[in-house]
Short mmCIF file of C-alpha atoms and ligand atoms in Angstrom, two decimals:
data_model
loop_
_atom_site.label_atom_id
_atom_site.label_comp_id
_atom_site.label_asym_id
_atom_site.label_seq_id
_atom_site.Cartn_x
_atom_site.Cartn_y
_atom_site.Cartn_z
CA MET A 1 -7.42 9.15 -12.74
CA GLN A 2 -4.96 11.92 -13.63
CA ASP A 3 -1.23 11.27 -13.11
CA SER A 4 -1.03 14.62 -10.94
CA VAL A 5 -3.43 12.93 -8.48
CA LEU A 6 -1.26 9.90 -8.18
CA SER A 7 1.85 11.94 -8.05
CA ALA A 8 0.44 13.71 -5.05
CA LEU A 9 -0.54 10.46 -3.53
CA TYR A 10 2.97 9.17 -4.06
CA GLU A 11 4.29 12.17 -2.11
CA GLN A 12 2.02 11.48 0.71
CA ALA A 13 3.25 7.73 0.75
CA LEU A 14 6.76 9.01 0.88
CA GLN A 15 5.91 11.48 3.78
CA ALA A 16 4.41 8.52 5.70
CA ALA A 17 7.52 6.58 5.34
CA ALA A 18 9.10 9.04 7.75
CA HIS A 19 6.76 7.42 10.61
CA SER A 20 7.94 3.91 9.83
CA TYR A 21 8.92 1.91 12.94
CA SER A 22 11.46 -0.26 11.39
CA PRO A 23 14.43 -0.68 13.84
CA TYR A 24 15.04 -4.28 12.74
CA SER A 25 14.95 -4.05 8.93
CA HIS A 26 16.01 -0.36 8.65
CA PHE A 27 13.68 -0.38 5.75
CA PRO A 28 11.04 2.29 5.96
CA VAL A 29 7.98 2.11 3.75
CA GLY A 30 4.99 4.38 3.44
CA ALA A 31 1.67 3.81 1.84
CA ALA A 32 -1.22 6.26 0.87
CA VAL A 33 -4.68 5.07 -0.26
CA MET A 34 -7.51 7.18 -1.61
CA THR A 35 -11.00 6.26 -0.85
CA ASP A 36 -14.16 6.72 -2.92
CA ASP A 37 -14.72 10.19 -1.63
CA GLY A 38 -11.29 11.45 -2.24
CA THR A 39 -10.20 11.22 1.52
CA VAL A 40 -6.66 9.94 1.72
CA PHE A 41 -5.19 7.70 4.50
CA THR A 42 -1.56 6.98 4.92
CA GLY A 43 0.36 4.24 6.79
CA ALA A 44 3.78 2.94 7.55
CA ASN A 45 5.38 -0.31 8.24
CA ILE A 46 5.38 -1.16 12.00
CA GLU A 47 7.87 -3.81 13.10
CA ASN A 48 8.06 -5.88 16.19
CA ARG A 49 10.84 -7.66 18.10
CA SER A 50 8.66 -10.69 17.60
CA PHE A 51 9.39 -10.33 13.90
CA GLY A 52 6.24 -12.20 12.41
CA LEU A 53 4.04 -9.46 13.97
CA SER A 54 5.40 -6.75 11.80
CA ASN A 55 2.72 -4.98 9.75
CA CYS A 56 3.47 -3.58 6.16
CA ALA A 57 2.80 -0.02 5.28
CA GLU A 58 0.01 -0.97 2.80
CA ARG A 59 -2.12 -2.80 5.43
CA SER A 60 -1.56 0.02 7.86
CA ALA A 61 -3.01 2.54 5.40
CA ILE A 62 -5.86 0.27 4.33
CA PHE A 63 -6.71 -0.60 7.85
CA ALA A 64 -6.85 3.01 8.73
CA ALA A 65 -9.32 3.73 6.00
CA VAL A 66 -11.42 0.89 6.79
CA SER A 67 -11.37 1.73 10.58
CA ALA A 68 -12.58 5.10 9.45
CA GLY A 69 -15.66 3.49 7.83
CA TYR A 70 -14.36 3.44 4.22
CA ARG A 71 -14.83 0.33 2.22
CA THR A 72 -13.58 1.23 -1.25
CA ILE A 73 -10.13 2.25 -2.32
CA THR A 74 -9.56 4.03 -5.63
CA ALA A 75 -5.85 4.80 -5.78
CA ILE A 76 -2.73 3.39 -4.11
CA ALA A 77 0.95 4.62 -3.76
CA ILE A 78 3.71 2.91 -1.89
CA ALA A 79 7.16 4.54 -1.30
CA ALA A 80 10.16 2.51 -0.11
CA PRO A 81 12.89 5.30 -0.11
CA ALA A 82 15.70 3.20 1.25
CA ALA A 83 15.49 0.66 -1.63
CA ASP A 84 17.42 0.78 -4.74
CA TYR A 85 14.63 -0.55 -6.91
CA PRO A 86 10.89 -0.04 -6.77
CA VAL A 87 9.35 -2.31 -4.19
CA GLY A 88 5.95 -3.79 -4.81
CA PRO A 89 3.38 -4.87 -2.16
CA CYS A 90 3.95 -8.37 -0.69
CA GLY A 91 1.63 -11.27 -1.32
CA ALA A 92 -0.27 -10.70 1.92
CA CYS A 93 -0.81 -7.06 1.07
CA ARG A 94 -1.98 -7.95 -2.48
CA GLN A 95 -4.64 -10.00 -0.89
CA VAL A 96 -5.70 -7.41 1.47
CA ILE A 97 -5.57 -4.71 -1.34
CA SER A 98 -7.92 -7.03 -3.40
CA GLU A 99 -10.59 -6.89 -0.63
CA PHE A 100 -11.17 -3.29 -0.92
CA ALA A 101 -9.78 -2.26 -4.43
CA ALA A 102 -11.15 -3.23 -7.91
CA GLY A 103 -8.90 -4.56 -10.49
CA ASP A 104 -8.54 -1.37 -12.35
CA VAL A 105 -7.45 0.69 -9.43
CA PRO A 106 -4.02 2.27 -10.26
CA VAL A 107 -1.25 1.43 -7.99
CA TRP A 108 2.17 3.37 -8.08
CA PHE A 109 5.16 1.93 -6.22
CA GLY A 110 8.68 3.17 -6.01
CA ASN A 111 11.85 3.92 -4.37
CA THR A 112 11.91 7.21 -6.05
CA ALA A 113 9.00 9.20 -7.67
CA ALA A 114 10.91 9.26 -10.90
CA THR A 115 11.37 5.58 -11.15
CA ALA A 116 8.02 4.52 -9.69
CA VAL A 117 6.16 1.63 -11.43
CA HIS A 118 2.73 2.64 -12.64
CA THR A 119 0.47 -0.59 -12.64
CA THR A 120 -3.00 -1.79 -11.54
CA VAL A 121 -4.39 -4.14 -8.87
CA ALA A 122 -5.42 -6.69 -11.63
CA LYS A 123 -1.82 -6.73 -12.86
CA LEU A 124 -0.34 -7.19 -9.42
CA TYR A 125 -2.89 -9.89 -8.40
CA PRO A 126 -4.14 -11.55 -11.55
CA PHE A 127 -5.59 -14.51 -10.06
CA ASP A 128 -7.54 -13.02 -7.26
CA SER A 129 -8.36 -15.50 -4.45
CA LEU A 130 -11.67 -16.24 -2.88
CA HIS A 131 -13.75 -13.73 -4.87
CA GLU A 132 -16.55 -16.11 -5.07
CA LEU A 133 -17.18 -15.81 -1.50
CA ALA A 134 -20.33 -13.93 -0.81
CA LYS A 135 -20.25 -10.86 1.34
N1 THU B 201 7.40 -4.01 3.72
C1 THU B 201 6.28 -2.92 3.62
O1 THU B 201 5.78 -2.29 4.59
N2 THU B 201 5.75 -3.02 2.45
C2 THU B 201 6.23 -3.77 1.25
O2 THU B 201 5.61 -3.58 0.17
C3 THU B 201 7.40 -4.43 1.59
C4 THU B 201 7.90 -4.74 2.81
C5 THU B 201 8.12 -3.75 5.16
C6 THU B 201 7.97 -5.02 6.03
C7 THU B 201 9.12 -4.87 6.72
O3 THU B 201 8.86 -3.93 8.02
C8 THU B 201 10.08 -4.17 5.93
O4 THU B 201 9.44 -3.54 4.95
C9 THU B 201 11.31 -5.26 5.33
O5 THU B 201 10.64 -5.98 4.66
#
């Protein structure tokens, strides 16, 4: 996949962060996922005053794609503009990502576009859990 495509996806993730509902952490995150026909879905973190119910941006974006009927994600971008370093997806999100994205799927995550980390699903989640379970 071309860097220009991923760079545009990162910008969409950054725009999605503007819709974050994060009054408790004050830490907005946006995510953008591309599906197998090129359609992009975005999501933001959505917190709750019962803190454990908060949902990360990555899962918001993936659940939007799956809710629209998609099952295969081909690229992922995550933007955490309030951070002072690139923030990678949490463990729970890595497991959810692995349900819908193959190991070679590119993942860009950053606090700024210039310092974003460019990696893959397999590098983020090398010992993928429960893949032996039949669908
Ligand atoms: N958060 C995300 O949405 N994605 C990440 O990759 C890291 C953390 C959210 C969860 C919570 O709303 C806030 O950032 C602070 O942890």
